[in-house]
CSV table of C-alpha atoms in Angstrom, one decimal:
chain,number,residue,atom,x,y,z
Z,29,UNK,CA,-71.6,19.5,-35.7
Z,30,UNK,CA,-71.0,15.8,-35.2
Z,31,UNK,CA,-67.5,14.3,-35.5
Z,32,UNK,CA,-66.8,12.4,-38.7
Z,33,UNK,CA,-65.8,8.8,-38.1
Z,34,UNK,CA,-63.7,7.0,-40.7
Z,35,UNK,CA,-64.2,3.2,-40.8
Z,36,UNK,CA,-61.3,1.5,-42.6
Z,37,UNK,CA,-62.1,-1.9,-44.0
Z,38,UNK,CA,-59.3,-3.9,-45.8
Z,39,UNK,CA,-60.7,-6.2,-48.4
Z,40,UNK,CA,-58.9,-9.3,-49.8
Z,41,UNK,CA,-60.8,-12.2,-51.3
Z,42,UNK,CA,-63.7,-12.2,-48.8
Z,43,UNK,CA,-66.5,-11.9,-51.4
Z,44,UNK,CA,-69.0,-14.1,-49.4
Z,45,UNK,CA,-68.8,-11.8,-46.4
Z,46,UNK,CA,-68.8,-8.3,-47.8
Z,47,UNK,CA,-72.6,-7.9,-47.9
Z,48,UNK,CA,-73.0,-8.6,-44.2
Z,49,UNK,CA,-70.1,-6.3,-43.2
Z,50,UNK,CA,-71.2,-3.4,-45.3
Z,51,UNK,CA,-74.9,-3.7,-44.5
Z,52,UNK,CA,-74.0,-3.4,-40.9
Z,53,UNK,CA,-71.9,-0.3,-41.5
Z,54,UNK,CA,-74.2,1.5,-43.8
Z,55,UNK,CA,-77.2,1.0,-41.4
Z,56,UNK,CA,-75.5,2.6,-38.4
Z,57,UNK,CA,-77.6,4.8,-36.2
Z,58,UNK,CA,-74.7,7.3,-36.4
Z,59,UNK,CA,-74.7,8.6,-39.9
Z,60,UNK,CA,-71.7,10.9,-40.1
Z,61,UNK,CA,-69.4,8.3,-41.5
Z,62,UNK,CA,-66.6,7.9,-44.0
Z,63,UNK,CA,-66.4,4.3,-45.1
Z,64,UNK,CA,-63.1,3.4,-46.7
Z,65,UNK,CA,-62.8,0.2,-48.5
Z,66,UNK,CA,-59.2,-0.8,-49.4
Z,67,UNK,CA,-59.2,-3.6,-52.0
Z,68,UNK,CA,-55.8,-5.2,-51.5
Z,69,UNK,CA,-55.5,-6.9,-54.9
Z,70,UNK,CA,-58.5,-9.2,-54.6
Z,71,UNK,CA,-59.0,-11.9,-57.2
Z,72,UNK,CA,-62.3,-13.4,-56.3
Z,73,UNK,CA,-64.8,-10.7,-57.2
Z,74,UNK,CA,-64.4,-8.7,-54.0
Z,75,UNK,CA,-63.1,-5.7,-55.9
Z,76,UNK,CA,-66.2,-5.5,-58.2
Z,77,UNK,CA,-68.4,-5.9,-55.1
Z,78,UNK,CA,-66.8,-2.9,-53.5
Z,79,UNK,CA,-67.3,-0.8,-56.5
Z,80,UNK,CA,-71.0,-1.8,-56.7
Z,81,UNK,CA,-71.5,-0.9,-53.0
Z,82,UNK,CA,-70.0,2.5,-53.6
Z,83,UNK,CA,-72.9,3.3,-56.0
Z,84,UNK,CA,-75.4,2.6,-53.2
Z,85,UNK,CA,-74.0,4.9,-50.5
Z,86,UNK,CA,-72.0,8.1,-51.2
Z,87,UNK,CA,-70.2,7.7,-47.9
Z,88,UNK,CA,-68.3,4.7,-49.3
Z,89,UNK,CA,-64.9,5.4,-50.9
Z,90,UNK,CA,-63.1,2.5,-52.7
Z,91,UNK,CA,-59.4,2.3,-53.3
Z,92,UNK,CA,-57.7,-0.5,-55.3
Z,93,UNK,CA,-54.1,-1.3,-54.8
Z,94,UNK,CA,-51.6,-4.1,-55.3
Z,95,UNK,CA,-51.6,-6.8,-52.6
Z,96,UNK,CA,-49.5,-5.7,-49.7
Z,97,UNK,CA,-51.1,-7.5,-46.8
Z,98,UNK,CA,-53.4,-6.4,-44.0
Z,99,UNK,CA,-51.0,-4.0,-42.4
Z,100,UNK,CA,-50.3,-2.2,-45.7
Z,101,UNK,CA,-54.0,-2.0,-46.4
Z,102,UNK,CA,-54.8,-0.5,-43.0
Z,103,UNK,CA,-52.0,2.1,-43.4
Z,104,UNK,CA,-53.2,3.0,-46.8
Z,105,UNK,CA,-56.8,3.5,-45.6
Z,106,UNK,CA,-55.5,5.6,-42.7
Z,107,UNK,CA,-53.6,7.8,-45.2
Z,108,UNK,CA,-57.0,8.5,-46.9
Z,109,UNK,CA,-59.0,9.0,-43.8
Z,110,UNK,CA,-60.2,12.5,-42.8
Z,111,UNK,CA,-62.4,11.7,-39.8
Z,112,UNK,CA,-61.8,12.8,-36.2
Z,113,UNK,CA,-62.0,9.1,-35.2
Z,114,UNK,CA,-60.8,5.9,-36.8
Z,115,UNK,CA,-62.4,2.4,-36.6
Z,116,UNK,CA,-60.6,-0.6,-38.1
Z,117,UNK,CA,-63.0,-3.3,-39.2
Z,118,UNK,CA,-62.1,-6.5,-40.9
Z,119,UNK,CA,-64.1,-7.2,-44.0
Z,120,UNK,CA,-65.4,-10.6,-42.8
Z,121,UNK,CA,-66.7,-9.1,-39.5
Z,122,UNK,CA,-69.7,-6.9,-38.8
Z,123,UNK,CA,-70.9,-4.4,-36.2
Z,124,UNK,CA,-74.1,-3.7,-34.1
Z,125,UNK,CA,-76.4,-1.0,-35.5
Z,126,UNK,CA,-75.6,1.3,-32.6
Z,127,UNK,CA,-71.8,0.5,-32.4
Z,128,UNK,CA,-70.4,3.8,-33.7
Z,129,UNK,CA,-73.0,5.9,-31.8
Z,130,UNK,CA,-72.1,4.2,-28.6
Z,131,UNK,CA,-68.4,4.5,-29.1
Z,132,UNK,CA,-68.5,8.2,-30.1
Z,133,UNK,CA,-70.8,9.0,-27.1
Z,134,UNK,CA,-68.4,7.2,-24.8
Z,135,UNK,CA,-65.4,9.0,-26.2
Z,136,UNK,CA,-67.0,12.4,-25.7
Z,137,UNK,CA,-68.4,11.7,-22.3
Z,138,UNK,CA,-65.1,10.4,-20.9
Z,139,UNK,CA,-62.8,12.6,-23.0
Z,140,UNK,CA,-61.0,9.4,-24.2
Z,141,UNK,CA,-58.9,8.9,-27.3
Z,142,UNK,CA,-59.0,5.1,-27.3
Z,143,UNK,CA,-62.2,3.2,-26.6
Z,144,UNK,CA,-62.5,-0.6,-26.9
Z,145,UNK,CA,-65.7,-2.5,-27.0
Z,146,UNK,CA,-66.6,-6.0,-26.1
Z,147,UNK,CA,-67.6,-8.4,-28.9
Z,148,UNK,CA,-69.2,-11.6,-29.9
Z,149,UNK,CA,-67.3,-14.6,-31.2
Z,150,UNK,CA,-69.5,-15.3,-34.3
Z,151,UNK,CA,-69.5,-19.0,-35.1
Z,152,UNK,CA,-71.5,-20.4,-38.0
Z,153,UNK,CA,-74.5,-21.4,-35.8
Z,154,UNK,CA,-74.1,-19.5,-32.6
Z,155,UNK,CA,-72.6,-16.5,-30.8
Z,156,UNK,CA,-70.4,-16.5,-27.8
Z,157,UNK,CA,-69.8,-13.5,-25.5
Z,158,UNK,CA,-68.2,-12.9,-22.2
Z,159,UNK,CA,-70.7,-12.5,-19.4
Z,160,UNK,CA,-70.2,-9.3,-17.6
Z,161,UNK,CA,-72.2,-6.2,-16.6
Z,162,UNK,CA,-72.6,-3.8,-19.5
Z,163,UNK,CA,-70.7,-1.0,-17.9
Z,164,UNK,CA,-67.8,1.2,-18.8
Z,165,UNK,CA,-64.3,0.8,-17.3
Z,166,UNK,CA,-61.6,3.4,-17.2
Z,167,UNK,CA,-58.0,2.2,-17.2
Z,168,UNK,CA,-54.8,3.9,-16.4
Z,169,UNK,CA,-51.8,2.8,-18.6
Z,170,UNK,CA,-50.4,0.2,-16.2
Z,171,UNK,CA,-53.7,-1.5,-15.6
Z,172,UNK,CA,-54.6,-1.5,-19.2
Z,173,UNK,CA,-51.3,-3.1,-20.1
Z,174,UNK,CA,-51.8,-5.6,-17.3
Z,175,UNK,CA,-55.1,-6.5,-18.8
Z,176,UNK,CA,-53.6,-6.9,-22.3
Z,177,UNK,CA,-50.8,-9.1,-20.9
Z,178,UNK,CA,-53.3,-11.3,-19.2
Z,179,UNK,CA,-55.4,-11.5,-22.4
Z,180,UNK,CA,-58.4,-10.4,-20.4
Z,181,UNK,CA,-60.9,-7.8,-21.5
Z,182,UNK,CA,-58.3,-6.0,-23.6
Z,183,UNK,CA,-57.1,-8.1,-26.5
Z,184,UNK,CA,-54.4,-7.8,-29.2
Z,185,UNK,CA,-56.9,-6.7,-31.8
Z,186,UNK,CA,-56.8,-3.5,-33.9
Z,187,UNK,CA,-60.5,-3.9,-34.7
Z,188,UNK,CA,-63.1,-3.4,-32.0
Z,189,UNK,CA,-62.0,0.1,-31.1
Z,190,UNK,CA,-62.6,3.8,-31.7
Z,191,UNK,CA,-59.4,5.7,-31.9
Z,192,UNK,CA,-58.7,9.4,-32.3
Z,193,UNK,CA,-57.2,9.9,-35.7
Z,194,UNK,CA,-54.1,11.9,-34.4
Z,195,UNK,CA,-53.4,9.0,-32.1
Z,196,UNK,CA,-53.8,6.4,-34.9
Z,197,UNK,CA,-51.4,8.3,-37.1
Z,198,UNK,CA,-48.6,7.9,-34.5
Z,199,UNK,CA,-48.5,4.1,-34.7
Z,200,UNK,CA,-48.7,2.7,-38.3
Z,201,UNK,CA,-48.8,-1.1,-38.7
Z,202,UNK,CA,-45.6,-2.9,-39.7
Z,203,UNK,CA,-45.9,-4.0,-43.4
Z,204,UNK,CA,-45.3,-7.7,-44.0
Z,205,UNK,CA,-45.9,-8.9,-40.5
Z,206,UNK,CA,-48.5,-11.4,-39.6
Z,207,UNK,CA,-50.2,-10.9,-36.3
Z,208,UNK,CA,-49.4,-7.3,-36.7
Z,209,UNK,CA,-51.7,-6.3,-33.9
Z,210,UNK,CA,-49.2,-7.7,-31.3
Z,211,UNK,CA,-46.6,-5.2,-32.4
Z,212,UNK,CA,-49.2,-2.3,-32.5
Z,213,UNK,CA,-51.6,-2.6,-29.6
Z,214,UNK,CA,-49.3,-1.9,-26.6
Z,215,UNK,CA,-47.6,1.0,-28.4
Z,216,UNK,CA,-50.8,2.9,-29.2
Z,217,UNK,CA,-52.1,2.2,-25.7
Z,218,UNK,CA,-49.0,3.7,-24.2
Z,219,UNK,CA,-49.5,6.9,-26.3
Z,220,UNK,CA,-53.2,7.3,-25.5
Z,221,UNK,CA,-54.3,9.8,-22.9
Z,222,UNK,CA,-57.2,7.8,-21.7
Z,223,UNK,CA,-58.2,4.2,-22.4
Z,224,UNK,CA,-61.8,3.2,-21.8
Z,225,UNK,CA,-63.4,-0.2,-22.1
Z,226,UNK,CA,-67.1,-0.6,-23.1
Z,227,UNK,CA,-68.5,-3.9,-21.8
Z,228,UNK,CA,-71.4,-3.9,-24.3
Z,229,UNK,CA,-70.7,-6.3,-27.2
Z,230,UNK,CA,-70.7,-4.1,-30.4
Z,231,UNK,CA,-68.6,-6.1,-32.8
Z,232,UNK,CA,-69.1,-9.6,-34.3
Z,233,UNK,CA,-65.8,-11.5,-34.8
Z,234,UNK,CA,-66.4,-14.1,-37.4
Z,235,UNK,CA,-64.7,-17.4,-36.7
Z,236,UNK,CA,-63.2,-18.9,-39.8
Z,237,UNK,CA,-60.7,-21.9,-39.7
Z,238,UNK,CA,-59.1,-20.7,-42.9
Z,239,UNK,CA,-58.3,-17.2,-41.5
Z,240,UNK,CA,-54.8,-16.2,-40.5
Z,241,UNK,CA,-55.5,-16.5,-36.8
Z,242,UNK,CA,-57.4,-19.8,-37.3
Z,243,UNK,CA,-54.4,-21.9,-38.3
Z,244,UNK,CA,-51.1,-22.8,-36.7
Z,245,UNK,CA,-48.4,-22.2,-39.3
Z,246,UNK,CA,-44.9,-20.9,-39.5
Z,247,UNK,CA,-46.5,-17.4,-39.6
Z,248,UNK,CA,-47.4,-17.7,-36.0
Z,249,UNK,CA,-43.8,-17.0,-35.2
Z,250,UNK,CA,-44.7,-13.3,-35.7
Z,251,UNK,CA,-46.9,-13.4,-32.7
Z,252,UNK,CA,-44.0,-14.6,-30.6
Z,253,UNK,CA,-41.7,-11.9,-32.0
Z,254,UNK,CA,-44.3,-9.2,-31.3
Z,255,UNK,CA,-44.9,-10.5,-27.8
Z,256,UNK,CA,-41.2,-10.5,-27.0
Z,257,UNK,CA,-40.9,-6.9,-28.3
Z,258,UNK,CA,-43.7,-6.0,-25.9
Z,259,UNK,CA,-41.9,-7.9,-23.1
Z,260,UNK,CA,-38.7,-5.8,-23.7
Z,261,UNK,CA,-40.8,-2.6,-23.6
Z,262,UNK,CA,-42.4,-3.7,-20.3
Z,263,UNK,CA,-39.0,-4.6,-18.8
Z,264,UNK,CA,-37.8,-1.1,-19.6
Z,265,UNK,CA,-41.0,1.0,-18.7
Z,266,UNK,CA,-43.1,-1.2,-16.4
Z,267,UNK,CA,-40.7,-3.5,-14.5
Z,268,UNK,CA,-43.4,-4.2,-12.0
Z,269,UNK,CA,-45.2,-6.1,-14.7
Z,270,UNK,CA,-42.2,-7.9,-16.1
Z,271,UNK,CA,-42.6,-11.2,-14.3
Z,272,UNK,CA,-46.3,-11.5,-15.3
Z,273,UNK,CA,-45.4,-10.6,-18.9
Z,274,UNK,CA,-42.5,-13.0,-19.0
Z,275,UNK,CA,-44.3,-16.0,-17.7
Z,276,UNK,CA,-47.2,-15.4,-20.1
Z,277,UNK,CA,-44.8,-15.1,-22.9
Z,278,UNK,CA,-42.8,-18.2,-21.9
Z,279,UNK,CA,-46.0,-20.2,-21.6
Z,280,UNK,CA,-47.0,-19.1,-25.1
Z,281,UNK,CA,-43.7,-20.1,-26.7
Z,282,UNK,CA,-43.8,-23.4,-24.8
Z,283,UNK,CA,-47.3,-24.2,-26.1
Z,284,UNK,CA,-46.3,-23.3,-29.6
Z,285,UNK,CA,-43.4,-25.6,-29.4
Z,286,UNK,CA,-45.7,-28.4,-28.2
Z,287,UNK,CA,-48.1,-27.7,-31.1
Z,288,UNK,CA,-45.2,-27.7,-33.6
Z,289,UNK,CA,-44.2,-31.2,-32.6
Z,290,UNK,CA,-47.6,-32.4,-33.8
Z,291,UNK,CA,-46.9,-31.0,-37.3
Z,292,UNK,CA,-45.7,-33.0,-40.3
Z,293,UNK,CA,-43.8,-30.0,-41.5
Z,294,UNK,CA,-40.1,-30.4,-40.5
Z,295,UNK,CA,-39.5,-26.6,-40.9
Z,296,UNK,CA,-42.3,-25.8,-38.5
Z,297,UNK,CA,-41.0,-28.3,-35.9
Z,298,UNK,CA,-37.4,-27.0,-36.1
Z,299,UNK,CA,-38.4,-23.4,-36.1
Z,300,UNK,CA,-40.5,-23.5,-33.0
Z,301,UNK,CA,-38.3,-25.9,-31.1
Z,302,UNK,CA,-35.3,-23.7,-31.8
Z,303,UNK,CA,-37.2,-20.6,-30.9
Z,304,UNK,CA,-38.4,-22.0,-27.5
Z,305,UNK,CA,-34.9,-23.3,-26.7
Z,306,UNK,CA,-33.5,-19.8,-27.1
Z,307,UNK,CA,-36.2,-18.2,-25.1
Z,308,UNK,CA,-36.0,-20.8,-22.3
Z,309,UNK,CA,-32.2,-20.2,-22.1
Z,310,UNK,CA,-32.5,-16.4,-22.2
Z,311,UNK,CA,-35.1,-16.0,-19.5
Z,312,UNK,CA,-34.8,-19.3,-17.5
Z,313,UNK,CA,-33.7,-17.6,-14.3
Z,314,UNK,CA,-36.8,-15.3,-14.2
Z,315,UNK,CA,-39.4,-18.0,-14.6
Z,316,UNK,CA,-41.8,-18.9,-11.8
Z,317,UNK,CA,-41.7,-22.2,-10.0
Z,318,UNK,CA,-44.8,-23.6,-11.7
Z,319,UNK,CA,-43.4,-23.2,-15.2
Z,320,UNK,CA,-40.0,-24.5,-14.2
Z,321,UNK,CA,-41.7,-27.6,-12.7
Z,322,UNK,CA,-43.8,-28.1,-15.8
Z,323,UNK,CA,-40.7,-28.0,-18.0
Z,324,UNK,CA,-38.9,-30.5,-15.9
Z,325,UNK,CA,-41.9,-32.8,-16.0
Z,326,UNK,CA,-42.1,-32.4,-19.8
Z,327,UNK,CA,-38.4,-33.3,-20.2
Z,328,UNK,CA,-38.3,-36.2,-17.6
Z,329,UNK,CA,-41.8,-37.4,-16.8
Z,330,UNK,CA,-43.9,-36.8,-19.8
Z,331,UNK,CA,-46.9,-39.0,-18.8
Z,332,UNK,CA,-47.3,-37.0,-15.6
Z,333,UNK,CA,-46.8,-33.8,-17.6
Z,334,UNK,CA,-49.6,-34.9,-20.0
Z,335,UNK,CA,-52.0,-35.6,-17.1
Z,336,UNK,CA,-51.4,-32.3,-15.4
Z,337,UNK,CA,-51.8,-30.5,-18.7
Z,338,UNK,CA,-55.2,-32.1,-19.3
Z,339,UNK,CA,-56.3,-31.1,-15.7
Z,340,UNK,CA,-55.1,-27.5,-16.3
Z,341,UNK,CA,-57.0,-27.3,-19.6
Z,342,UNK,CA,-60.1,-28.5,-17.8
Z,343,UNK,CA,-59.7,-25.9,-15.1
Z,344,UNK,CA,-59.3,-23.2,-17.7
Z,345,UNK,CA,-62.4,-24.4,-19.5
Z,346,UNK,CA,-64.4,-24.1,-16.3
Z,347,UNK,CA,-63.0,-20.5,-15.9
Z,348,UNK,CA,-64.2,-19.7,-19.4
Z,349,UNK,CA,-67.7,-20.8,-18.3
Z,350,UNK,CA,-68.4,-17.1,-17.9
Z,351,UNK,CA,-69.2,-17.0,-21.6
Z,352,UNK,CA,-72.8,-16.9,-22.7
Z,353,UNK,CA,-74.0,-18.7,-25.8
Z,354,UNK,CA,-76.7,-17.3,-28.1
Z,355,UNK,CA,-78.4,-18.5,-31.2
Z,356,UNK,CA,-78.7,-16.0,-34.1
Z,357,UNK,CA,-82.0,-14.2,-34.0
């Protein structure tokens, strides 16, 4: 008998995108699914749309609750799930027709309890995907964590993965936190017995400027807090990765501080400037020479700092040239 897969989809005011998402799920080549829709207090017609979809497919289960945020909705969906595996899917995204089948087959073949797939960045008029051989990569815990720190193949996303249910139950999401995945991902990776990456793009990550991750606001501070929590975990358990993690973290806080200075919101400016000052003081002795030099240039020779920053952005853009661009078929 095939393993039941529970797909948990939080729904909050995403009415224009529900059809695309649910069509992709209901048309999966792997049919043994439990499709859990958690309406998190929607006010735009999304709740009615969920109920209507439940009449078209008996695998769909709809739950309505007061608005508690994405983390709360995912946790609620997990509490209702009965499948052997869990897939978290955001309601404005969608998946390839063979996504579940490919992930389940990989989990069984490699005896893995955490499988992450590649994905498309789905813009309005085109798709963008990292260009790499469509193979399967097994990671030990240290290498998987290193890849996560480097923001390489492994990203701070809860979606895009197939997870054994008993593993998912061990790491609930923190209610009330934005960028909740940054608190969650490294912990569940640490508890997994085997982490496998599938280079085949199976998920479509819709790019919306109005989404939580699409805007720079005061809420982004949660990403910094989650990343520092991860840094402290690494310092204690993987000291050989501490310098890499620290310098990535410092660079993130530095860039956020620079972004905040462009804001008209005084609260945003003060919050990120203060946060960076504390972090810089706390970890200053551990920073690599390049970051120390960049900070000195920023403080004393800003025009030169600005020129070097533009050059580095250009170099990073060239490095990202490994992405392929496709039109929608």
